[in-house]
Short mmCIF file of N, CA and C in Angstrom, two decimals:
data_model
loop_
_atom_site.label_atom_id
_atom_site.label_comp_id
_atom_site.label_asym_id
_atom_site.label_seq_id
_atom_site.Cartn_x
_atom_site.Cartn_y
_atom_site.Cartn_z
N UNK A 1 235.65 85.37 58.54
CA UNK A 1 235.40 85.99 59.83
C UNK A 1 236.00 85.11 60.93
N UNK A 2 236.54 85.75 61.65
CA UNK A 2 237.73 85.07 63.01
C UNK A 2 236.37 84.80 64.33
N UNK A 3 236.52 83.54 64.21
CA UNK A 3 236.12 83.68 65.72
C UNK A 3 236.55 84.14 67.42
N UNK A 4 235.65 84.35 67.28
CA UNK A 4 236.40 84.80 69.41
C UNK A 4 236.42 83.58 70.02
N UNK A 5 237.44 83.78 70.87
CA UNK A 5 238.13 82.80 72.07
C UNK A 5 236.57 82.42 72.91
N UNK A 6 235.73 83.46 73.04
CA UNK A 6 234.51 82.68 73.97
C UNK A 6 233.41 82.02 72.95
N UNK A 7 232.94 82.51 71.62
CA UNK A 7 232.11 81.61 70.81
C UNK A 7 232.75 80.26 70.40
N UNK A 8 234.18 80.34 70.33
CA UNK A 8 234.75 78.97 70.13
C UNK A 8 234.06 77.62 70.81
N UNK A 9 234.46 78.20 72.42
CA UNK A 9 234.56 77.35 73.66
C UNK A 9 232.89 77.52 73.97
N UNK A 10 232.11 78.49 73.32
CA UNK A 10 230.61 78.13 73.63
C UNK A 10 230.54 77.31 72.47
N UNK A 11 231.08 77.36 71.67
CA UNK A 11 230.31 76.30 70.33
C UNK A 11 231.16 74.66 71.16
N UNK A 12 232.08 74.49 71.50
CA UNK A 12 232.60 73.57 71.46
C UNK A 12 231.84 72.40 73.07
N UNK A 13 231.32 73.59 73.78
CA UNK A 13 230.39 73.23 75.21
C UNK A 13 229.28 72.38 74.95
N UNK A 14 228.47 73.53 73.82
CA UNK A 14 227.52 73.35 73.56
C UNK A 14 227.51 71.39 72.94
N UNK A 15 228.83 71.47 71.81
CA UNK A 15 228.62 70.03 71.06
C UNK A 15 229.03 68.87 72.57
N UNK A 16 229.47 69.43 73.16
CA UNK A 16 229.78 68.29 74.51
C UNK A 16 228.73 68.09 74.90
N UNK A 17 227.85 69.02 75.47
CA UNK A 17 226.54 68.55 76.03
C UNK A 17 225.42 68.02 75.09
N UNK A 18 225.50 68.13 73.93
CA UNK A 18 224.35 67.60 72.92
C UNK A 18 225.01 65.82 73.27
N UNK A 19 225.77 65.90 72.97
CA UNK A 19 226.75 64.60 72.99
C UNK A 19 226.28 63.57 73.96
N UNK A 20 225.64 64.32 75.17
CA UNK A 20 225.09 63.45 76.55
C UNK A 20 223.46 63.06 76.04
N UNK A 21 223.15 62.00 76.42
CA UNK A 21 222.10 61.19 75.83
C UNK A 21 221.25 60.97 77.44
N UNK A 22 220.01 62.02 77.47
CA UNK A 22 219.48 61.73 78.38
C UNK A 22 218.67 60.41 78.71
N UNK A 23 219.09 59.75 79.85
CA UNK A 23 218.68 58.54 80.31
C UNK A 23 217.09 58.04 80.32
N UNK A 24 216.58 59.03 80.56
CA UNK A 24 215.19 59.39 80.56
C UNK A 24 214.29 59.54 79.40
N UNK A 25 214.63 60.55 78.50
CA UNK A 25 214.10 60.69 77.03
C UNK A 25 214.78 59.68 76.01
N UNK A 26 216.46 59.23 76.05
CA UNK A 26 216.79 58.60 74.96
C UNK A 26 217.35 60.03 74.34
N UNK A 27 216.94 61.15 74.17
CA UNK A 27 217.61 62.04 73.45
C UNK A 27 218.57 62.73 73.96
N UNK A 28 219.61 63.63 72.58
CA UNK A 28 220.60 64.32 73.28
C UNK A 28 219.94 65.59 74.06
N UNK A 29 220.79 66.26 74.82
CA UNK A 29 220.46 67.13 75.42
C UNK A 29 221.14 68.65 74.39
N UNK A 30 220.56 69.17 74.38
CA UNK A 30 220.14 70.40 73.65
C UNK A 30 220.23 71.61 74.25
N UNK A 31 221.99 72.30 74.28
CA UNK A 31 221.44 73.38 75.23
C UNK A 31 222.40 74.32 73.83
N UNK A 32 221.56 75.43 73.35
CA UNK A 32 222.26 76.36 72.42
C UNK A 32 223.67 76.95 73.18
N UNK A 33 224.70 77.23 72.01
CA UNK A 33 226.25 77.79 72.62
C UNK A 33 225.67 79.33 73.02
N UNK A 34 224.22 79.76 72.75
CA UNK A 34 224.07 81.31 73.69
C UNK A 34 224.12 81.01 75.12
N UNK A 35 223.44 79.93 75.83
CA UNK A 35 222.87 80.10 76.34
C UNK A 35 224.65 79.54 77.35
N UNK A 36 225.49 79.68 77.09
CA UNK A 36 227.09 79.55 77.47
C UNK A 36 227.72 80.98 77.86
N UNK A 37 227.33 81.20 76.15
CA UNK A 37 227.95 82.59 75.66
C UNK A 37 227.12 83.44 76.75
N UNK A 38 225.89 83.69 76.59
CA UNK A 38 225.21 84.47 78.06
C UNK A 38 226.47 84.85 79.30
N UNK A 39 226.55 83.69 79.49
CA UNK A 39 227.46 83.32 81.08
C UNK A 39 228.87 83.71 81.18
N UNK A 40 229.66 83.23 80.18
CA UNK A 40 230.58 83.69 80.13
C UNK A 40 230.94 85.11 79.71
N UNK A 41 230.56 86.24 78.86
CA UNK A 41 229.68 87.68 78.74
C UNK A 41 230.02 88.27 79.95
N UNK A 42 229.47 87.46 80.97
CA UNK A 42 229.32 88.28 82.33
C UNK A 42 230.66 89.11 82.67
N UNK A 43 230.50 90.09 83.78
CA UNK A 43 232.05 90.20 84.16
C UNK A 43 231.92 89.56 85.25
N UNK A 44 233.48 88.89 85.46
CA UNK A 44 234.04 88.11 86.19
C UNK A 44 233.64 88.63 87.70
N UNK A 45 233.49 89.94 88.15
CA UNK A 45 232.70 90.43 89.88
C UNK A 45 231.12 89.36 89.70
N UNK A 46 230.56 89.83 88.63
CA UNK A 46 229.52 89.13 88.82
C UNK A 46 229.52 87.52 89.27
N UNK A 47 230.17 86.72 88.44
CA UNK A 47 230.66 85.20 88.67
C UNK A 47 231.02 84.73 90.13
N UNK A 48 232.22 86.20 89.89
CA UNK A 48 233.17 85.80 91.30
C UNK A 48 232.09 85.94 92.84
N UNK A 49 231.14 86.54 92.33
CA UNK A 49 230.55 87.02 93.80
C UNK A 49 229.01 86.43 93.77
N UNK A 50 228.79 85.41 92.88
CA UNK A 50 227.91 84.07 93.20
C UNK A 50 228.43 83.14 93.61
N UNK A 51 229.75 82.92 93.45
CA UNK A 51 230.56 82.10 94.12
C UNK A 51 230.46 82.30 95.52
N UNK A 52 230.94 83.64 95.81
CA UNK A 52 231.50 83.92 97.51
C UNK A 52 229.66 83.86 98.36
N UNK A 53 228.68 84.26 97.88
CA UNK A 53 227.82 83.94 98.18
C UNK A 53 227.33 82.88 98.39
N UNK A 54 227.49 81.98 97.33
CA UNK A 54 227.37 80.46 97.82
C UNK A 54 227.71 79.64 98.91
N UNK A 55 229.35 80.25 98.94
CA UNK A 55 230.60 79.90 100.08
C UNK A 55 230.40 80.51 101.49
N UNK A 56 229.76 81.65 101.46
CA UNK A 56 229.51 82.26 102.54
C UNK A 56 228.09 81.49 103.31
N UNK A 57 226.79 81.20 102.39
CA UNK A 57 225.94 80.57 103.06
C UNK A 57 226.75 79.13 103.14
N UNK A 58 227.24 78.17 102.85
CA UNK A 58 227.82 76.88 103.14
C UNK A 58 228.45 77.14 104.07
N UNK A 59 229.37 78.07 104.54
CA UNK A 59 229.80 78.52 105.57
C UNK A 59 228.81 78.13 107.13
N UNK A 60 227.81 79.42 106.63
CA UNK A 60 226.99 79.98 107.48
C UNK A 60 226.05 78.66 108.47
N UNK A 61 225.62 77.48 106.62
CA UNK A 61 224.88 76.88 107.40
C UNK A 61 225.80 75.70 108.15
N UNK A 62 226.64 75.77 108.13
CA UNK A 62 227.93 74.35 108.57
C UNK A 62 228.26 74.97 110.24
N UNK A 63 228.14 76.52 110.26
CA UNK A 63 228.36 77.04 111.55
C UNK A 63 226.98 76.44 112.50
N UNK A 64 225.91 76.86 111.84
CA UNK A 64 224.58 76.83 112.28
C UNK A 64 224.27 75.23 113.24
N UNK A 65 224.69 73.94 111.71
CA UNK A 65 224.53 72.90 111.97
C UNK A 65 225.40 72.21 113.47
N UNK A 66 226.83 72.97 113.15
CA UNK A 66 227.47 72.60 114.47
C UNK A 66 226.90 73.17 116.15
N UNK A 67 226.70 74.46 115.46
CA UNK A 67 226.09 75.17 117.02
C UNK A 67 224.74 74.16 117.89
N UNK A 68 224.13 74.24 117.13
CA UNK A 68 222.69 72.83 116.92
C UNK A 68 222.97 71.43 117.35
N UNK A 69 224.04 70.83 117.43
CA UNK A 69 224.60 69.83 117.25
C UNK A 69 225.23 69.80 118.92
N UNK A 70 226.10 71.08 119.08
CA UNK A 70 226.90 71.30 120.56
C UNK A 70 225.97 71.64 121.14
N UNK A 71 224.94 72.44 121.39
CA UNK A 71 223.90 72.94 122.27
C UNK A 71 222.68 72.90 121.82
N UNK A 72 221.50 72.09 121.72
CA UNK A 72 220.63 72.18 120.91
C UNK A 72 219.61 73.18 121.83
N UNK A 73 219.52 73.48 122.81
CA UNK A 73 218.60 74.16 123.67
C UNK A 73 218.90 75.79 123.65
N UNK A 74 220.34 76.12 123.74
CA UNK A 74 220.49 77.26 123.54
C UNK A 74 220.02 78.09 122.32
N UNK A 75 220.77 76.96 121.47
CA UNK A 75 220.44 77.18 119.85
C UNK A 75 219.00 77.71 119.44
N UNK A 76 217.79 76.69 120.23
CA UNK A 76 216.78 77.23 119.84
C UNK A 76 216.24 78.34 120.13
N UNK A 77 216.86 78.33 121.60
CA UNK A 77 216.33 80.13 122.62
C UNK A 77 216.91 80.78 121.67
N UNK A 78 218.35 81.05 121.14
CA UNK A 78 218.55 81.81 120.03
C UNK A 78 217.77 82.48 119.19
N UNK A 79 217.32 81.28 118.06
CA UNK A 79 215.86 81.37 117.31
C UNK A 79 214.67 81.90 117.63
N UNK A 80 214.17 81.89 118.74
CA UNK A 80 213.07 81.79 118.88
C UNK A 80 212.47 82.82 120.01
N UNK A 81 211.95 84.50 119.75
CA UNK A 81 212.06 85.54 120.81
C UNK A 81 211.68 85.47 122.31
#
């Protein structure tokens, strides 16, 4: 039986991360190649658009922080009805 191009690269994830020796326990870390395979499964809109979500609040709050930063008084009347 042929493997697929994504159980490969989940089996091969998976042995990378067992491989890491948590600092804390002494043991490897233990994450099954499903729990890869899950993720990669997805379609790519899904992926792509936790990304842009992410990017969009980092955005959002980098606008926020500057506005706050140039006017802190306005900023709050903003906020606050």
């Amino acid at each position: 039986m042929e493997y697929s191009k994504i159980k490969v690269a989940c089996d091969n994830i998976s042995r990378m991360t067992y491989s890491y020796i948590n600092l804390d326990t002494k043991q490897p870390t233990v994450v099954p190649s499903k729990h890869y395979k899950d993720i990669l499964d997805q379609p790519v809109e899904v992926l792509v658009n936790d990304q842009v979500k992410k990017q969009f609040l980092s955005i959002m709050f980098k606008q926020m922080k500057a506005s706050k930063e140039e006017e802190p008084i306005l900023f709050n009347k903003t906020l606050l009805p």
